[in-house]
Amino acid sequence: MKYMQSAGLTATRQAATQSSGGLDALIFDNRFTDQLPGDPDPVNRRRQVPDACYSLVAPTPVNAPQLAAYSREVADLVDLSPETCQSKEFTEVFTGNRLLPGMKPFAMCYGGHQFGNWAGQLGDGRAINLGEVINTHGDRLILQLKGAGPTPYSRNADGLAVLRSSIREFLCSEAMFHLGVPTTRALSLTLTGEKVERDMFYDGHPKMEPGAVVCRVAPSFLRFGNFQIHAARGEIDLLKKLVDYTIATDFPDLGKPSARTYAQWFDDVCRRTAEMIVHWMRVGFVHGVMNTDNMSILGLTIDYGPYGWLENYDPTWTPNTTDAVGRRYRFGHQPAVAHWNLVQLANAIYPLIGEIDPLQTALDHYAHAYQSGWQEMMAGKLGFTRYEPHSDQALITDLLAILAQAETDMTIFFRRLAGLDGHDPAAEEKTDDELMAPLMEAYYVPDQLTTDLRRQTADWIRRYMTRTRQDDMLPAARRTRMNAVNPKYVLRNYLAQLAIDKAEAGDVTMIDELLELLRHPYDEQPGKEGFAAKRPDWARHRPGCSMLSCSS
Ligand code: AMP
Ligand code: MG
C-alpha cells in the first residue's frame, strides 16, 4: 500500500529530512480521525459511545518512565534511529508522557463476541492510538500505546497493563514476525515506574505489580468487532462509512465501493484469516482468546494475552485458564473458531450487500483456503515438494495421532525429523529403536512409549522414508526446506516466564537476549541450544508457563 503525498505533507517531509531518524521527522497523517465520525463528548469518562468510530483521549502521564527494550526492526520501519530510541524523549513519548506535534490520540469503538456470546461495546479500553505515521517508503503505520491509561471504553477496568503481560506481548509480536507469521508489531516496552494491582487468577489474591506500556505498530488495528458494533446498533450509514474507509485505506486494489466490492473485500478477509491460522498451526501457536474483538481485519495476529506455544503436541490444549472448561480456543479448534468469527463478520456487513450468496461463497473459500493451505503447510513441514493426497493424507493423519499418544514436543519433533535420511541404504535394516533414536529428544516421558507405540512410530518412519525417496528432492534440499518452516527456537512459555521473573526482580536483560535469539528462529545458533530445550519439569504446572489468565 503506497500513500499519495499531499502538498502540505511535502513541505513537512522536506523539513523532516534535516533530522532523519529523529522523532521530529515523523510525518503524521491521521486519516482515521480525519475521515470518520468521532465521539462529540471530549470528557474521558467510561460510557457507551454511539454513532462514532472513536473518542479522542490522551494517555495518562506516569511518574518515572523507563525504557526496558525496543525493536530495532520496527524502529527502522518507523524511520527512528537507534540513538532516538535510546533517548529520554523517546521513552517519554512511548510511555504516554509527551505528545509530538501531529499526534492526535484516540481510542477506537468496537464490540465483539466473547466466548461465543455478544458482549456489546468493548473498545480500546487500554489502547490509545497516538497517530498514523507515513514512513519514507510511503507505508501507513499506526502507533498505539497499550496500557497508557483509561479511555471511555475502559468499562470497570483501569486502562493499565502489567510488566509480565507487556513482556509477553512485546516478545511474541516480534518472534511471530521473524517466524513469518502475519502480526502486529511492537516498537517499545517501557516501565511506568508505577504499581498496578492485579488478581492474576481472579481468586482473591491481588498483588501490586510493575506497570508497563508497549507501543504496538500496525497498518491498521481494526478488528471484526469494529464493524460488528455499528451493525448491532443499527448504525448502517456509519458501518458503510467504516467499510468504505477500510477498503480505500487498506484494500485500495478493490476499487470503488459497491455491493460487489464489499463481497470481494470480505473474501479477501477470509483468505487472509485462513493464511494466518495456517501459520499458527505450523508453529504451534495458541492465541487463547479468539474473540471477534481480537480478530484483525488485515489477518494479523493481534492482542497477545493468555497465548501459549504447544510444547507436547496436544490439539486439545488451551493456555487460557478462563477457557479451561469449554476449551473453545484450544489449538485444534482455532481453524473452526476463525470460521465462526468470520460468520459473525458476514452477519455484520450483510446489510451493505443484501445477499447471502456472495458471503457464503467467501466463507466456503475460507474453508477451502484453510484446508489446502494446511495440507501444503504440512507437506512442507515433512519436507515434500508438494502435497500428494493419495499418500500424504493418511501419512499426516497417522502422524498426528501418534504424536498425541505420548507427550511429544512438537517443535523438537519436526526439527529432528529433518535429520532422518530416507536414502540411507542401512535404514531398511534398522530396528524400531534405531529408527526412533534421532527423535527421542522430543519425548517428555520416554516411559510413555509402550512397545505398541514404538512399533507404530517406527512403522510410520518407514512409510515416511519411503515417501521421501519417491519425492524428487535430494536429502540436503529436503532438510533445508524443512528447516525453513520448522523453527528451532520459539518463545516457549517457560522462556518468557524466565525473562519476566528476572525483569520483575529489576534485570531486564533477558528480554533483549530472547529478542536476539528469536530474530533467527530457523537458524541453528550454536551455543544457544539451551533455548531450544523442551520445557523443564519445574515449568510443567507453574503459573505463567502452563496456565495463564486474561488478567494482564
Ligand atoms: P482482551 O480480552 O484483552 O481482548 O480485552 C477485552 C476488552 O477488555 C477490550 O475492550 C479491552 O480494551 C478491555 N480491557 C482489558 N484489560 C483492560 C484494562 N486493564 N483496562 C481497561 N480495559 C481493559
Ligand atoms: Mg482484545
Coordinates of C-alpha atoms and ligand atoms in Angstrom, one line a residue:
M1 CA 0.0 0.0 0.0
K2 CA 1.5 3.3 -1.1
Y3 CA 0.5 6.6 0.2
M4 CA -0.2 9.5 -2.1
Q5 CA 1.6 12.6 -0.9
S6 CA -0.4 15.7 -0.4
A7 CA 1.0 19.2 -1.0
G8 CA 1.0 20.0 2.7
L9 CA 2.9 16.9 3.6
T10 CA 5.6 17.5 1.0
A11 CA 6.7 20.7 2.9
T12 CA 6.7 18.7 6.2
R13 CA 8.8 16.0 4.6
Q14 CA 11.4 18.5 3.4
A15 CA 11.8 19.9 6.8
A16 CA 11.9 16.4 8.2
T17 CA 14.8 15.2 6.2
Q18 CA 17.0 17.5 8.1
S19 CA 16.8 15.4 11.2
S20 CA 16.1 12.0 9.7
G21 CA 15.8 9.2 12.3
G22 CA 14.6 11.7 14.9
L23 CA 11.1 12.0 16.5
D24 CA 10.6 15.4 14.9
A25 CA 11.0 13.8 11.5
L26 CA 7.8 11.7 11.9
I27 CA 5.1 12.6 9.5
F28 CA 1.6 12.2 10.7
D29 CA -1.5 11.8 8.6
N30 CA -4.3 10.9 10.9
R31 CA -6.7 9.6 8.4
F32 CA -8.9 7.6 10.7
T33 CA -9.8 10.5 12.9
D34 CA -9.9 13.0 9.9
Q35 CA -12.3 10.9 7.8
L36 CA -14.6 9.1 10.2
P37 CA -17.1 10.4 12.7
G38 CA -15.9 10.7 16.3
D39 CA -17.4 11.0 19.7
P40 CA -18.5 14.6 20.3
D41 CA -18.1 14.3 24.1
P42 CA -14.5 15.3 24.9
V43 CA -14.6 14.1 28.5
N44 CA -12.7 10.9 29.4
R45 CA -15.2 9.0 31.4
R46 CA -16.4 5.5 30.9
R47 CA -19.6 5.3 28.8
Q48 CA -21.4 4.0 25.8
V49 CA -20.3 5.8 22.7
P50 CA -23.0 5.6 20.0
D51 CA -22.7 6.9 16.4
A52 CA -18.9 7.2 16.5
C53 CA -15.9 5.2 15.4
Y54 CA -13.6 6.6 18.1
S55 CA -13.1 9.0 21.0
L56 CA -10.3 11.5 21.3
V57 CA -8.4 10.7 24.5
A58 CA -4.9 11.5 25.8
P59 CA -2.6 9.0 27.5
T60 CA -2.3 9.4 31.3
P61 CA 1.2 10.7 32.3
V62 CA 3.2 8.5 34.6
N63 CA 5.8 9.1 37.3
A64 CA 9.1 7.6 36.2
P65 CA 9.1 6.1 32.6
Q66 CA 12.0 3.9 31.8
L67 CA 12.9 2.1 28.6
A68 CA 13.1 -1.7 29.0
A69 CA 13.5 -2.8 25.4
Y70 CA 12.9 -1.7 21.8
S71 CA 12.8 -3.5 18.5
R72 CA 15.4 -2.1 16.0
E73 CA 13.5 -3.5 13.0
V74 CA 10.3 -1.8 14.0
A75 CA 12.2 1.4 14.8
D76 CA 13.7 1.2 11.3
L77 CA 10.2 0.7 9.8
V78 CA 9.0 3.9 11.5
D79 CA 12.3 5.7 10.5
L80 CA 13.6 6.1 14.0
S81 CA 17.3 5.7 14.6
P82 CA 18.8 3.7 17.5
E83 CA 20.0 6.9 19.1
T84 CA 16.5 8.2 19.0
C85 CA 15.2 5.0 20.6
Q86 CA 17.6 5.4 23.5
S87 CA 16.8 9.0 24.1
K88 CA 14.8 10.2 27.1
E89 CA 12.3 11.8 24.8
F90 CA 11.5 8.5 23.1
T91 CA 10.7 6.9 26.5
E92 CA 8.6 9.9 27.4
V93 CA 6.6 9.7 24.2
F94 CA 6.1 6.0 24.1
T95 CA 5.0 5.7 27.7
G96 CA 2.5 8.5 27.1
N97 CA 4.0 11.4 28.9
R98 CA 4.6 13.6 25.9
L99 CA 2.8 14.1 22.6
L100 CA 4.7 15.0 19.4
P101 CA 3.3 17.7 17.1
G102 CA 0.9 16.0 14.7
M103 CA -0.2 13.3 17.1
K104 CA -3.9 13.1 17.7
P105 CA -4.5 10.4 20.3
F106 CA -7.7 8.4 20.2
A107 CA -9.4 5.1 21.3
M108 CA -11.5 3.1 18.9
C109 CA -15.0 2.0 19.5
Y110 CA -15.6 -1.7 18.9
G111 CA -17.7 -4.6 20.2
G112 CA -17.3 -8.3 20.0
H113 CA -18.4 -11.8 20.7
Q114 CA -16.5 -13.1 23.7
F115 CA -16.5 -16.9 24.1
G116 CA -19.4 -17.1 21.7
N117 CA -21.7 -14.5 23.2
W118 CA -22.3 -11.0 22.0
A119 CA -20.7 -8.7 24.6
G120 CA -21.8 -5.3 23.3
Q121 CA -19.4 -2.3 23.4
L122 CA -15.8 -3.2 24.3
G123 CA -13.4 -0.8 22.6
D124 CA -9.9 0.3 23.2
G125 CA -10.1 0.1 27.0
R126 CA -6.4 0.5 27.5
A127 CA -5.1 1.1 24.0
I128 CA -4.5 4.6 22.8
N129 CA -3.6 5.3 19.2
L130 CA -1.1 8.2 19.1
G131 CA -1.3 8.8 15.4
E132 CA -0.7 7.5 11.9
V133 CA 2.8 7.8 10.6
I134 CA 3.7 7.7 6.9
N135 CA 7.2 6.3 6.6
T136 CA 9.8 7.1 3.9
H137 CA 8.5 4.2 1.8
G138 CA 5.0 5.6 1.9
D139 CA 3.6 2.9 4.2
R140 CA 1.0 3.9 6.8
L141 CA 1.7 2.7 10.3
I142 CA -0.4 3.4 13.4
L143 CA 1.5 3.9 16.7
Q144 CA -0.6 2.5 19.6
L145 CA 0.2 2.5 23.3
K146 CA -1.2 -0.4 25.3
G147 CA -1.5 0.3 29.0
A148 CA -1.4 4.1 28.9
G149 CA -4.4 4.8 31.0
P150 CA -8.2 4.7 30.9
T151 CA -10.4 5.7 28.0
P152 CA -14.2 5.9 27.6
Y153 CA -14.1 2.2 26.7
S154 CA -12.3 1.0 29.9
R155 CA -15.6 -0.2 31.5
N156 CA -14.8 -1.3 35.0
A157 CA -11.0 -1.7 34.5
D158 CA -8.0 0.6 35.0
G159 CA -6.7 1.1 31.4
L160 CA -3.2 -0.2 32.6
A161 CA -1.0 -3.2 31.8
V162 CA 1.5 -5.0 33.9
L163 CA 5.1 -5.9 33.1
R164 CA 4.6 -9.6 32.7
S165 CA 1.9 -9.3 30.1
S166 CA 3.7 -6.5 28.3
I167 CA 6.9 -8.6 28.1
R168 CA 4.9 -11.4 26.6
E169 CA 3.2 -9.1 24.0
F170 CA 6.5 -7.3 23.1
L171 CA 8.5 -10.5 22.6
C172 CA 5.8 -12.6 21.0
S173 CA 4.8 -10.0 18.4
E174 CA 8.4 -9.8 17.3
A175 CA 9.0 -13.5 17.5
M176 CA 6.0 -14.1 15.3
F177 CA 7.2 -11.6 12.7
H178 CA 10.6 -13.3 12.5
L179 CA 8.8 -16.7 12.1
G180 CA 7.0 -15.3 9.1
V181 CA 3.6 -15.1 10.8
P182 CA 1.4 -12.1 10.0
T183 CA 1.2 -10.0 13.2
T184 CA 1.0 -6.6 14.7
R185 CA 4.5 -5.4 15.7
A186 CA 6.0 -3.9 18.9
L187 CA 8.2 -0.9 18.8
S188 CA 9.0 -0.5 22.5
L189 CA 8.5 -1.7 26.0
T190 CA 8.7 0.8 28.8
L191 CA 8.2 0.7 32.6
T192 CA 5.9 3.3 34.0
G193 CA 7.5 3.4 37.4
E194 CA 4.1 2.8 38.9
K195 CA 2.4 -0.2 40.5
V196 CA -0.7 -1.8 39.2
E197 CA -3.0 -4.1 41.2
R198 CA -3.8 -7.5 39.6
D199 CA -5.5 -10.6 40.9
M200 CA -3.8 -13.0 38.5
F201 CA -6.2 -15.9 38.8
Y202 CA -9.2 -14.0 40.0
D203 CA -9.1 -15.9 43.2
G204 CA -8.9 -13.2 45.8
H205 CA -5.1 -12.9 45.9
P206 CA -4.4 -9.4 44.4
K207 CA -0.8 -8.3 44.2
M208 CA 0.8 -5.0 43.2
E209 CA 2.8 -5.5 40.0
P210 CA 5.1 -3.2 38.0
G211 CA 3.2 -1.2 35.3
A212 CA 4.4 -1.2 31.7
V213 CA 3.4 0.1 28.3
V214 CA 4.0 -1.5 24.9
C215 CA 3.9 0.6 21.7
R216 CA 2.3 -1.5 19.1
V217 CA 2.6 -0.8 15.4
A218 CA 0.4 -2.0 12.5
P219 CA -1.1 -0.6 9.3
S220 CA -4.5 -1.0 10.9
F221 CA -5.8 -2.1 14.3
L222 CA -9.3 -2.6 13.0
R223 CA -11.0 -5.7 14.3
F224 CA -14.1 -7.6 13.2
G225 CA -15.7 -6.0 16.3
N226 CA -15.2 -2.5 14.9
F227 CA -17.7 -3.4 12.2
Q228 CA -20.0 -5.5 14.4
I229 CA -20.7 -2.7 16.9
H230 CA -22.2 -0.5 14.2
A231 CA -24.3 -3.3 12.8
A232 CA -25.5 -4.3 16.3
R233 CA -26.6 -0.7 16.9
G234 CA -28.3 -0.3 13.6
E235 CA -25.8 2.4 12.6
I236 CA -25.8 1.2 9.0
D237 CA -24.6 4.5 7.5
L238 CA -21.7 4.5 9.8
L239 CA -21.0 0.9 9.1
K240 CA -20.8 1.8 5.4
K241 CA -18.5 4.7 6.1
L242 CA -16.1 2.5 8.0
V243 CA -16.1 -0.2 5.4
D244 CA -15.6 2.3 2.6
Y245 CA -12.8 3.8 4.6
T246 CA -11.2 0.4 5.2
I247 CA -11.3 -0.6 1.6
A248 CA -9.9 2.8 0.4
T249 CA -7.1 2.7 3.0
D250 CA -6.1 -0.9 3.4
F251 CA -7.6 -2.7 0.3
P252 CA -7.2 0.0 -2.4
D253 CA -6.9 -2.5 -5.2
L254 CA -10.5 -3.4 -4.7
G255 CA -11.6 -0.1 -6.2
K256 CA -14.8 1.9 -5.8
P257 CA -17.4 0.8 -3.1
S258 CA -20.3 -1.3 -4.3
A259 CA -22.1 -4.5 -3.1
R260 CA -19.6 -6.4 -5.3
T261 CA -16.6 -4.7 -3.8
Y262 CA -17.9 -5.4 -0.3
A263 CA -18.2 -9.1 -1.1
Q264 CA -14.7 -9.1 -2.6
W265 CA -13.4 -7.4 0.5
F266 CA -14.9 -10.0 2.7
D267 CA -13.5 -12.7 0.5
D268 CA -10.0 -11.1 1.0
V269 CA -10.5 -11.0 4.8
C270 CA -11.4 -14.7 4.7
R271 CA -8.3 -15.5 2.7
R272 CA -6.0 -13.6 4.9
T273 CA -7.5 -15.1 8.0
A274 CA -7.0 -18.6 6.6
E275 CA -3.4 -17.9 5.9
M276 CA -2.8 -16.6 9.4
I277 CA -4.4 -19.7 11.0
V278 CA -2.3 -22.0 8.8
H279 CA 0.8 -20.2 10.2
W280 CA -0.4 -20.6 13.8
M281 CA -0.9 -24.4 13.2
R282 CA 2.5 -24.6 11.6
V283 CA 4.4 -23.1 14.5
G284 CA 2.2 -24.4 17.3
F285 CA 0.8 -21.0 18.5
V286 CA -2.4 -21.0 20.5
H287 CA -3.9 -17.5 20.7
G288 CA -6.0 -18.2 23.7
V289 CA -8.8 -15.6 23.3
M290 CA -10.1 -15.7 19.7
N291 CA -13.0 -13.4 20.5
T292 CA -14.2 -11.4 17.5
D293 CA -12.7 -8.2 19.0
N294 CA -9.3 -9.9 18.8
M295 CA -9.6 -10.7 15.1
S296 CA -7.7 -8.3 12.8
I297 CA -9.3 -7.2 9.6
L298 CA -5.9 -7.5 7.9
G299 CA -5.4 -11.1 9.1
L300 CA -2.7 -10.1 11.6
T301 CA -2.2 -11.9 14.9
I302 CA -3.4 -9.3 17.4
D303 CA -3.8 -8.9 21.2
Y304 CA -1.2 -11.2 22.8
G305 CA -2.9 -12.1 26.1
P306 CA -3.0 -15.6 27.5
Y307 CA -1.5 -17.1 24.4
G308 CA 0.8 -20.1 24.6
W309 CA 3.1 -22.3 22.5
L310 CA 2.4 -26.0 22.2
E311 CA 5.0 -27.9 24.0
N312 CA 3.8 -31.5 23.8
Y313 CA 1.6 -31.9 20.7
D314 CA -1.9 -31.8 22.1
P315 CA -4.7 -30.4 19.9
T316 CA -7.0 -30.0 23.0
W317 CA -4.6 -27.7 24.8
T318 CA -5.5 -24.2 25.7
P319 CA -3.2 -21.9 27.7
N320 CA -6.1 -19.8 29.0
T321 CA -7.5 -20.8 32.4
T322 CA -10.6 -18.8 31.7
D323 CA -11.2 -21.2 28.8
A324 CA -10.2 -24.4 30.7
V325 CA -13.7 -25.8 30.9
G326 CA -15.1 -25.2 27.4
R327 CA -11.7 -25.2 25.6
R328 CA -13.3 -23.2 22.9
Y329 CA -9.9 -21.7 21.9
R330 CA -7.8 -25.0 22.1
F331 CA -5.1 -25.4 19.5
G332 CA -7.0 -27.8 17.2
H333 CA -10.2 -25.7 17.3
Q334 CA -8.6 -22.5 16.0
P335 CA -9.5 -23.0 12.3
A336 CA -13.2 -23.6 13.2
V337 CA -13.3 -20.7 15.5
A338 CA -11.8 -18.4 12.9
H339 CA -14.6 -19.6 10.6
W340 CA -17.2 -18.9 13.3
N341 CA -15.8 -15.4 13.8
L342 CA -15.9 -14.8 10.0
V343 CA -19.6 -15.8 10.0
Q344 CA -20.2 -13.1 12.6
L345 CA -18.4 -10.5 10.4
A346 CA -20.5 -11.7 7.5
N347 CA -23.7 -11.1 9.5
A348 CA -22.4 -7.6 10.4
I349 CA -21.8 -6.5 6.8
Y350 CA -24.8 -8.3 5.3
P351 CA -26.9 -5.0 5.3
L352 CA -24.4 -3.5 2.9
I353 CA -24.7 -6.4 0.5
G354 CA -28.3 -7.5 0.9
E355 CA -27.5 -11.0 -0.4
I356 CA -26.3 -14.1 1.4
D357 CA -24.7 -16.0 -1.6
P358 CA -21.6 -13.9 -2.0
L359 CA -20.9 -14.0 1.7
Q360 CA -21.5 -17.8 1.8
T361 CA -19.2 -18.2 -1.2
A362 CA -16.4 -16.3 0.6
L363 CA -16.9 -18.4 3.8
D364 CA -16.6 -21.5 1.6
H365 CA -13.4 -20.0 0.2
Y366 CA -12.1 -19.7 3.8
A367 CA -12.7 -23.4 4.4
H368 CA -11.1 -24.3 1.1
A369 CA -8.2 -21.9 1.5
Y370 CA -7.6 -23.2 5.0
Q371 CA -7.8 -26.9 4.0
S372 CA -5.4 -26.6 1.1
G373 CA -3.1 -24.2 2.9
W374 CA -2.9 -26.6 5.8
Q375 CA -2.1 -29.5 3.5
E376 CA 0.6 -27.7 1.7
M377 CA 2.0 -26.4 5.0
M378 CA 2.1 -30.0 6.5
A379 CA 3.7 -31.3 3.3
G380 CA 6.4 -28.5 3.8
K381 CA 6.9 -29.5 7.4
L382 CA 7.5 -33.1 6.3
G383 CA 9.8 -31.9 3.5
F384 CA 7.8 -33.0 0.5
T385 CA 7.9 -31.0 -2.7
R386 CA 4.1 -30.8 -2.7
Y387 CA 1.1 -32.4 -1.0
E388 CA 0.1 -35.7 -2.7
P389 CA -3.4 -36.6 -1.4
H390 CA -3.1 -40.3 -2.2
S391 CA -0.1 -40.9 0.1
D392 CA 0.0 -37.8 2.3
Q393 CA -3.4 -37.6 3.8
A394 CA -3.1 -40.9 5.7
L395 CA 0.6 -40.2 6.5
I396 CA -0.2 -36.9 8.1
T397 CA -3.4 -38.1 10.0
D398 CA -1.4 -41.1 11.3
L399 CA 1.5 -38.9 12.4
L400 CA -0.7 -36.5 14.3
A401 CA -2.5 -39.4 16.1
I402 CA 0.9 -40.9 17.1
L403 CA 2.2 -37.5 18.3
A404 CA -0.7 -37.1 20.7
Q405 CA -0.3 -40.5 22.3
A406 CA 2.9 -39.7 24.2
E407 CA 3.9 -36.3 25.3
T408 CA 6.0 -35.3 22.3
D409 CA 7.5 -31.8 21.9
M410 CA 6.1 -30.6 18.6
T411 CA 8.9 -28.1 17.8
I412 CA 11.7 -30.6 18.5
F413 CA 10.0 -33.5 16.8
F414 CA 9.7 -31.7 13.4
R415 CA 13.1 -30.2 13.6
R416 CA 14.6 -33.6 14.3
L417 CA 12.6 -35.2 11.6
A418 CA 14.8 -33.3 9.1
G419 CA 17.7 -35.4 10.3
L420 CA 16.2 -38.7 9.1
D421 CA 17.7 -39.9 5.8
G422 CA 15.3 -41.9 3.7
H423 CA 18.1 -42.5 1.2
D424 CA 20.3 -44.2 3.7
P425 CA 20.7 -47.8 2.5
A426 CA 21.2 -49.0 6.1
A427 CA 17.7 -47.7 7.1
E428 CA 16.0 -50.8 5.8
E429 CA 17.8 -52.9 8.4
K430 CA 17.3 -50.7 11.4
T431 CA 15.3 -51.8 14.4
D432 CA 12.4 -49.8 15.7
D433 CA 14.5 -48.2 18.4
E434 CA 17.3 -47.4 16.0
L435 CA 14.9 -45.7 13.7
M436 CA 13.4 -43.7 16.6
A437 CA 16.8 -42.7 18.1
P438 CA 17.1 -39.3 16.4
L439 CA 13.6 -38.3 17.6
M440 CA 14.0 -39.4 21.3
E441 CA 14.9 -35.8 22.4
A442 CA 11.3 -34.9 21.6
Y443 CA 9.7 -37.1 24.3
Y444 CA 8.9 -35.7 27.7
V445 CA 8.2 -39.1 29.4
P446 CA 10.0 -41.9 27.5
D447 CA 8.2 -44.4 29.7
Q448 CA 5.0 -43.5 27.8
L449 CA 6.5 -45.1 24.7
T450 CA 4.9 -48.5 25.0
T451 CA 6.0 -51.3 22.8
D452 CA 2.9 -50.8 20.7
L453 CA 3.6 -47.0 20.3
R454 CA 7.2 -47.7 19.4
R455 CA 6.1 -50.1 16.7
Q456 CA 3.5 -47.6 15.4
T457 CA 6.1 -44.8 15.4
A458 CA 8.8 -46.9 13.7
D459 CA 6.3 -48.1 11.1
W460 CA 5.4 -44.5 10.4
I461 CA 9.0 -43.6 10.0
R462 CA 9.5 -46.4 7.4
R463 CA 6.5 -45.2 5.5
Y464 CA 7.8 -41.6 5.7
M465 CA 11.2 -42.6 4.4
T466 CA 9.6 -44.4 1.5
R467 CA 7.6 -41.3 0.7
T468 CA 10.7 -39.1 0.9
R469 CA 12.5 -41.4 -1.6
Q470 CA 9.6 -41.1 -4.0
D471 CA 9.9 -37.4 -3.9
D472 CA 12.3 -35.8 -6.4
M473 CA 14.1 -33.8 -3.7
L474 CA 17.6 -34.6 -2.7
P475 CA 18.2 -35.2 1.1
A476 CA 20.1 -31.9 1.6
A477 CA 17.5 -29.9 -0.2
R478 CA 14.7 -31.6 1.8
R479 CA 16.5 -30.7 5.1
T480 CA 16.9 -27.1 4.0
R481 CA 13.2 -26.9 3.1
M482 CA 12.1 -28.4 6.4
N483 CA 14.4 -26.2 8.5
A484 CA 12.9 -23.2 6.8
V485 CA 9.4 -23.9 8.0
N486 CA 10.1 -25.9 11.2
P487 CA 11.6 -23.4 13.7
K488 CA 14.3 -24.4 16.1
Y489 CA 13.5 -21.6 18.5
V490 CA 10.1 -20.4 19.6
L491 CA 9.0 -18.3 22.5
R492 CA 8.5 -21.3 24.8
N493 CA 6.2 -20.4 27.7
Y494 CA 8.8 -21.0 30.3
L495 CA 11.4 -18.9 28.5
A496 CA 9.1 -15.9 28.5
Q497 CA 8.4 -16.6 32.2
L498 CA 12.2 -16.6 33.0
A499 CA 12.5 -13.2 31.3
I500 CA 9.5 -12.0 33.4
D501 CA 10.9 -13.3 36.7
K502 CA 14.2 -11.5 36.0
A503 CA 12.6 -8.3 34.9
E504 CA 10.3 -8.2 37.9
A505 CA 13.5 -8.5 40.0
G506 CA 14.9 -5.5 38.2
D507 CA 17.0 -7.1 35.5
V508 CA 15.6 -6.6 32.0
T509 CA 18.5 -8.0 30.1
M510 CA 16.9 -11.3 29.2
I511 CA 14.2 -9.5 27.2
D512 CA 16.9 -8.4 24.7
E513 CA 18.6 -11.8 24.9
L514 CA 15.4 -13.5 23.8
L515 CA 14.6 -10.9 21.2
E516 CA 18.0 -11.5 19.7
L517 CA 17.5 -15.3 19.7
L518 CA 14.1 -15.1 18.2
R519 CA 15.3 -12.9 15.3
H520 CA 16.7 -16.1 13.7
P521 CA 14.2 -18.8 14.7
Y522 CA 15.2 -21.2 11.9
D523 CA 19.0 -20.9 12.4
E524 CA 20.9 -23.4 14.5
Q525 CA 22.6 -20.7 16.5
P526 CA 25.4 -22.7 18.1
G527 CA 25.8 -22.0 21.8
K528 CA 22.1 -21.2 22.1
E529 CA 20.8 -24.8 22.1
G530 CA 19.6 -24.5 25.7
F531 CA 16.8 -22.2 24.5
A532 CA 15.6 -25.0 22.2
A533 CA 15.3 -27.5 25.0
K534 CA 11.9 -28.9 26.0
R535 CA 10.0 -27.4 28.9
P536 CA 11.8 -28.3 32.2
D537 CA 9.8 -30.1 34.8
W538 CA 9.6 -27.2 37.1
A539 CA 7.6 -25.3 34.5
R540 CA 5.0 -28.1 34.0
H541 CA 2.4 -26.7 36.4
R542 CA 3.9 -23.2 37.1
P543 CA 1.5 -20.2 36.6
G544 CA 2.7 -18.2 33.5
C545 CA 4.2 -21.4 32.0
S546 CA 1.3 -23.7 31.6
M547 CA -1.6 -21.6 33.0
L548 CA -2.4 -18.0 32.0
S549 CA -5.4 -15.9 32.6
C550 CA -6.9 -12.8 30.9
S551 CA -5.7 -10.7 33.9
S552 CA -2.9 -8.6 32.4
Ligands
AMP1 P1 -9.0 -8.6 25.8 O1 -9.5 -9.8 26.5 O2 -7.6 -8.3 26.3 O3 -9.0 -8.7 24.3 O4 -9.8 -7.4 26.2 C1 -11.2 -7.3 26.1 C2 -11.7 -5.9 26.3 O5 -11.4 -5.5 27.7 C3 -11.1 -4.9 25.4 O6 -12.1 -3.9 25.2 C4 -10.0 -4.3 26.3 O7 -9.7 -3.0 25.9 C5 -10.6 -4.3 27.7 N1 -9.6 -4.4 28.7 C6 -8.8 -5.5 29.0 N2 -8.0 -5.1 30.0 C7 -8.3 -3.8 30.4 C8 -7.8 -2.9 31.4 N3 -6.8 -3.3 32.2 N4 -8.3 -1.7 31.4 C9 -9.3 -1.3 30.5 N5 -9.8 -2.2 29.6 C10 -9.3 -3.4 29.5
MG2 MG -8.5 -7.6 22.9

